[in-house]
Amino acid sequence: MQVELKSPCKVNFILNILGKRPDGFHELETVMHPVPIHDVLTFGRGGSGIQLTCDLPGLPTDSGNLVYRAAAKFLEEARIAEGVRIHLEKRIPVAAGLGGGSGNAAATLLGLNQVFGGALDESILRRVAAGLGSDVPFFLQNAPAIATGRGENVRSLPPFPTLAGVYILLIHPGFGVSTPWAYKNLALFPEALNGKRGRAQRLVERLDISIAEARPDFYNSLEAPAFEKFPLLEIFRDFLRENGASIAMMSGSGSTTFALVEGRGKAERLEEMFRSKFGASCWMRSVLIQSPR
Ligand code: C5P
């Protein structure tokens, strides 16, 4: 039996960091939204150990890959001695703030659980996911969500009616930002490090009314360190804001900038303008964030 799963990415509408914890992680509140741009994973039983292949040269296929670590954890928790074969087709840029690797890890847990007839129940999957990475539990579900703690406490939200028919434009500059680096350098920006709790919930409430109403709450604490090291990212964001985006900001720890654009024509024009201004070296994708009603 072979199982094929699409592994989507995400953006953060708000990533509000509340402070550093004694365990070294940062307490935060975030609203994450799935984006229908996918990697594809296929899973099968057989052989011995974990045989991971990937179409992207340069990506590790051993324990340096979160897919491998997720598979190892799954087999250990489920006490399965049999081998597995996994193939990963990479479409989402890496170290991009889009949660590509975290999504792959969650898809691996879900895919292997299908292949092995539901060996692990949901609560165990959630615990294993949280152990693999702060963003992994979000990808066990496929809906917008508010997340707290270090990001692992996930509460699914109903779709935002205000996002029906809205396009999202993703722009990756061709270089990545390391997540540990971004968090470490947040220490230099006390205001960004010590956000006030409650903004994420306020964003959710206001986004139920309109994008304009919620605009002040779209915010990312990690823009502070990222923009200082990579001023180009701030230039990208401001260009998008000045040329038709309803919202433009960095996602996660970067380096992807995203824009929410109301209407297909506007989205196409913005993409074209961005391309002619900044050239073709960026990876760019534009999709409907949510189908029209
Ligand atoms: O949880 P994850 O493995 O994705 O985190 C990667 C790194 O990002 C952590 O090692 C830590 O340096 C930083 N991080 C953090 N606080 C969080 C999430 C991540 O400091 N809430």
PDB file of N, CA, C and O in Angstrom, residues 23-51:
ATOM      1  N   ASP A  23      13.648  27.741  29.549  1.00  0.00           N
ATOM      2  CA  ASP A  23      14.128  26.602  28.740  1.00  0.00           C
ATOM      3  C   ASP A  23      14.782  27.039  27.427  1.00  0.00           C
ATOM      4  O   ASP A  23      15.158  26.200  26.609  1.00  0.00           O
ATOM      5  N   GLY A  24      14.900  28.361  27.220  1.00  0.00           N
ATOM      6  CA  GLY A  24      15.582  28.852  26.020  1.00  0.00           C
ATOM      7  C   GLY A  24      14.631  29.166  24.872  1.00  0.00           C
ATOM      8  O   GLY A  24      14.974  29.921  23.970  1.00  0.00           O
ATOM      9  N   PHE A  25      13.434  28.544  24.883  1.00  0.00           N
ATOM     10  CA  PHE A  25      12.432  28.877  23.863  1.00  0.00           C
ATOM     11  C   PHE A  25      11.768  30.206  24.195  1.00  0.00           C
ATOM     12  O   PHE A  25      11.945  30.742  25.293  1.00  0.00           O
ATOM     13  N   HIS A  26      10.995  30.720  23.282  1.00  0.00           N
ATOM     14  CA  HIS A  26      10.278  31.970  23.489  1.00  0.00           C
ATOM     15  C   HIS A  26       8.776  31.712  23.590  1.00  0.00           C
ATOM     16  O   HIS A  26       8.223  30.961  22.790  1.00  0.00           O
ATOM     17  N   GLU A  27       8.155  32.338  24.576  1.00  0.00           N
ATOM     18  CA  GLU A  27       6.710  32.272  24.720  1.00  0.00           C
ATOM     19  C   GLU A  27       6.115  33.172  23.638  1.00  0.00           C
ATOM     20  O   GLU A  27       6.587  34.291  23.426  1.00  0.00           O
ATOM     21  N   LEU A  28       5.095  32.699  22.962  1.00  0.00           N
ATOM     22  CA  LEU A  28       4.550  33.499  21.867  1.00  0.00           C
ATOM     23  C   LEU A  28       3.055  33.260  21.703  1.00  0.00           C
ATOM     24  O   LEU A  28       2.479  32.332  22.280  1.00  0.00           O
ATOM     25  N   GLU A  29       2.427  34.123  20.918  1.00  0.00           N
ATOM     26  CA  GLU A  29       1.070  33.869  20.440  1.00  0.00           C
ATOM     27  C   GLU A  29       1.088  34.177  18.947  1.00  0.00           C
ATOM     28  O   GLU A  29       1.704  35.137  18.499  1.00  0.00           O
ATOM     29  N   THR A  30       0.460  33.301  18.181  1.00  0.00           N
ATOM     30  CA  THR A  30       0.509  33.470  16.732  1.00  0.00           C
ATOM     31  C   THR A  30      -0.813  33.043  16.104  1.00  0.00           C
ATOM     32  O   THR A  30      -1.532  32.208  16.672  1.00  0.00           O
ATOM     33  N   VAL A  31      -1.130  33.647  14.970  1.00  0.00           N
ATOM     34  CA  VAL A  31      -2.236  33.164  14.129  1.00  0.00           C
ATOM     35  C   VAL A  31      -1.600  32.694  12.833  1.00  0.00           C
ATOM     36  O   VAL A  31      -0.921  33.464  12.156  1.00  0.00           O
ATOM     37  N   MET A  32      -1.767  31.404  12.555  1.00  0.00           N
ATOM     38  CA  MET A  32      -1.188  30.824  11.341  1.00  0.00           C
ATOM     39  C   MET A  32      -2.309  30.473  10.370  1.00  0.00           C
ATOM     40  O   MET A  32      -3.411  30.089  10.786  1.00  0.00           O
ATOM     41  N   HIS A  33      -2.003  30.626   9.084  1.00  0.00           N
ATOM     42  CA  HIS A  33      -2.995  30.283   8.062  1.00  0.00           C
ATOM     43  C   HIS A  33      -2.347  29.361   7.035  1.00  0.00           C
ATOM     44  O   HIS A  33      -1.260  29.658   6.552  1.00  0.00           O
ATOM     45  N   PRO A  34      -2.997  28.237   6.704  1.00  0.00           N
ATOM     46  CA  PRO A  34      -2.419  27.360   5.681  1.00  0.00           C
ATOM     47  C   PRO A  34      -2.421  28.054   4.317  1.00  0.00           C
ATOM     48  O   PRO A  34      -3.320  28.859   4.036  1.00  0.00           O
ATOM     49  N   VAL A  35      -1.427  27.745   3.505  1.00  0.00           N
ATOM     50  CA  VAL A  35      -1.349  28.261   2.137  1.00  0.00           C
ATOM     51  C   VAL A  35      -1.265  27.054   1.202  1.00  0.00           C
ATOM     52  O   VAL A  35      -0.401  26.189   1.391  1.00  0.00           O
ATOM     53  N   PRO A  36      -2.172  26.983   0.207  1.00  0.00           N
ATOM     54  CA  PRO A  36      -2.221  25.786  -0.640  1.00  0.00           C
ATOM     55  C   PRO A  36      -1.112  25.737  -1.699  1.00  0.00           C
ATOM     56  O   PRO A  36      -1.387  25.692  -2.898  1.00  0.00           O
ATOM     57  N   ILE A  37       0.121  25.780  -1.231  1.00  0.00           N
ATOM     58  CA  ILE A  37       1.287  25.506  -2.081  1.00  0.00           C
ATOM     59  C   ILE A  37       1.961  24.338  -1.377  1.00  0.00           C
ATOM     60  O   ILE A  37       2.182  24.399  -0.156  1.00  0.00           O
ATOM     61  N   HIS A  38       2.220  23.263  -2.146  1.00  0.00           N
ATOM     62  CA  HIS A  38       2.511  21.986  -1.484  1.00  0.00           C
ATOM     63  C   HIS A  38       3.827  21.350  -1.880  1.00  0.00           C
ATOM     64  O   HIS A  38       4.242  21.451  -3.027  1.00  0.00           O
ATOM     65  N   ASP A  39       4.432  20.636  -0.926  1.00  0.00           N
ATOM     66  CA  ASP A  39       5.366  19.561  -1.230  1.00  0.00           C
ATOM     67  C   ASP A  39       4.510  18.294  -1.335  1.00  0.00           C
ATOM     68  O   ASP A  39       3.365  18.276  -0.868  1.00  0.00           O
ATOM     69  N   VAL A  40       5.070  17.251  -1.921  1.00  0.00           N
ATOM     70  CA  VAL A  40       4.320  15.981  -2.011  1.00  0.00           C
ATOM     71  C   VAL A  40       5.179  14.872  -1.408  1.00  0.00           C
ATOM     72  O   VAL A  40       6.370  14.753  -1.707  1.00  0.00           O
ATOM     73  N   LEU A  41       4.550  14.083  -0.538  1.00  0.00           N
ATOM     74  CA  LEU A  41       5.256  12.969   0.104  1.00  0.00           C
ATOM     75  C   LEU A  41       4.557  11.661  -0.236  1.00  0.00           C
ATOM     76  O   LEU A  41       3.319  11.592  -0.215  1.00  0.00           O
ATOM     77  N   THR A  42       5.337  10.624  -0.555  1.00  0.00           N
ATOM     78  CA  THR A  42       4.747   9.291  -0.727  1.00  0.00           C
ATOM     79  C   THR A  42       5.382   8.339   0.281  1.00  0.00           C
ATOM     80  O   THR A  42       6.582   8.423   0.571  1.00  0.00           O
ATOM     81  N   PHE A  43       4.534   7.480   0.799  1.00  0.00           N
ATOM     82  CA  PHE A  43       4.939   6.569   1.879  1.00  0.00           C
ATOM     83  C   PHE A  43       4.621   5.127   1.494  1.00  0.00           C
ATOM     84  O   PHE A  43       3.538   4.859   0.968  1.00  0.00           O
ATOM     85  N   GLY A  44       5.541   4.228   1.785  1.00  0.00           N
ATOM     86  CA  GLY A  44       5.275   2.803   1.575  1.00  0.00           C
ATOM     87  C   GLY A  44       6.032   1.984   2.609  1.00  0.00           C
ATOM     88  O   GLY A  44       7.000   2.459   3.212  1.00  0.00           O
ATOM     89  N   ARG A  45       5.556   0.750   2.811  1.00  0.00           N
ATOM     90  CA  ARG A  45       6.240  -0.156   3.748  1.00  0.00           C
ATOM     91  C   ARG A  45       7.273  -0.970   2.992  1.00  0.00           C
ATOM     92  O   ARG A  45       7.135  -1.175   1.791  1.00  0.00           O
ATOM     93  N   GLY A  46       8.267  -1.464   3.711  1.00  0.00           N
ATOM     94  CA  GLY A  46       9.192  -2.423   3.087  1.00  0.00           C
ATOM     95  C   GLY A  46      10.645  -2.091   3.334  1.00  0.00           C
ATOM     96  O   GLY A  46      10.978  -0.996   3.777  1.00  0.00           O
ATOM     97  N   GLY A  47      11.487  -3.065   3.045  1.00  0.00           N
ATOM     98  CA  GLY A  47      12.916  -2.899   3.257  1.00  0.00           C
ATOM     99  C   GLY A  47      13.223  -2.856   4.747  1.00  0.00           C
ATOM    100  O   GLY A  47      12.404  -3.266   5.580  1.00  0.00           O
ATOM    101  N   SER A  48      14.370  -2.305   5.067  1.00  0.00           N
ATOM    102  CA  SER A  48      14.674  -2.162   6.494  1.00  0.00           C
ATOM    103  C   SER A  48      15.098  -0.730   6.775  1.00  0.00           C
ATOM    104  O   SER A  48      15.670  -0.056   5.919  1.00  0.00           O
ATOM    105  N   GLY A  49      14.767  -0.282   7.942  1.00  0.00           N
ATOM    106  CA  GLY A  49      15.105   1.094   8.330  1.00  0.00           C
ATOM    107  C   GLY A  49      14.287   2.118   7.548  1.00  0.00           C
ATOM    108  O   GLY A  49      13.241   1.803   6.964  1.00  0.00           O
ATOM    109  N   ILE A  50      14.776   3.346   7.542  1.00  0.00           N
ATOM    110  CA  ILE A  50      14.064   4.439   6.872  1.00  0.00           C
ATOM    111  C   ILE A  50      14.826   4.797   5.605  1.00  0.00           C
ATOM    112  O   ILE A  50      15.988   5.205   5.674  1.00  0.00           O
ATOM    113  N   GLN A  51      14.184   4.597   4.463  1.00  0.00           N
ATOM    114  CA  GLN A  51      14.827   4.985   3.201  1.00  0.00           C
ATOM    115  C   GLN A  51      14.132   6.216   2.654  1.00  0.00           C
ATOM    116  O   GLN A  51      13.012   6.145   2.151  1.00  0.00           O
TER     117      GLN A  51
END
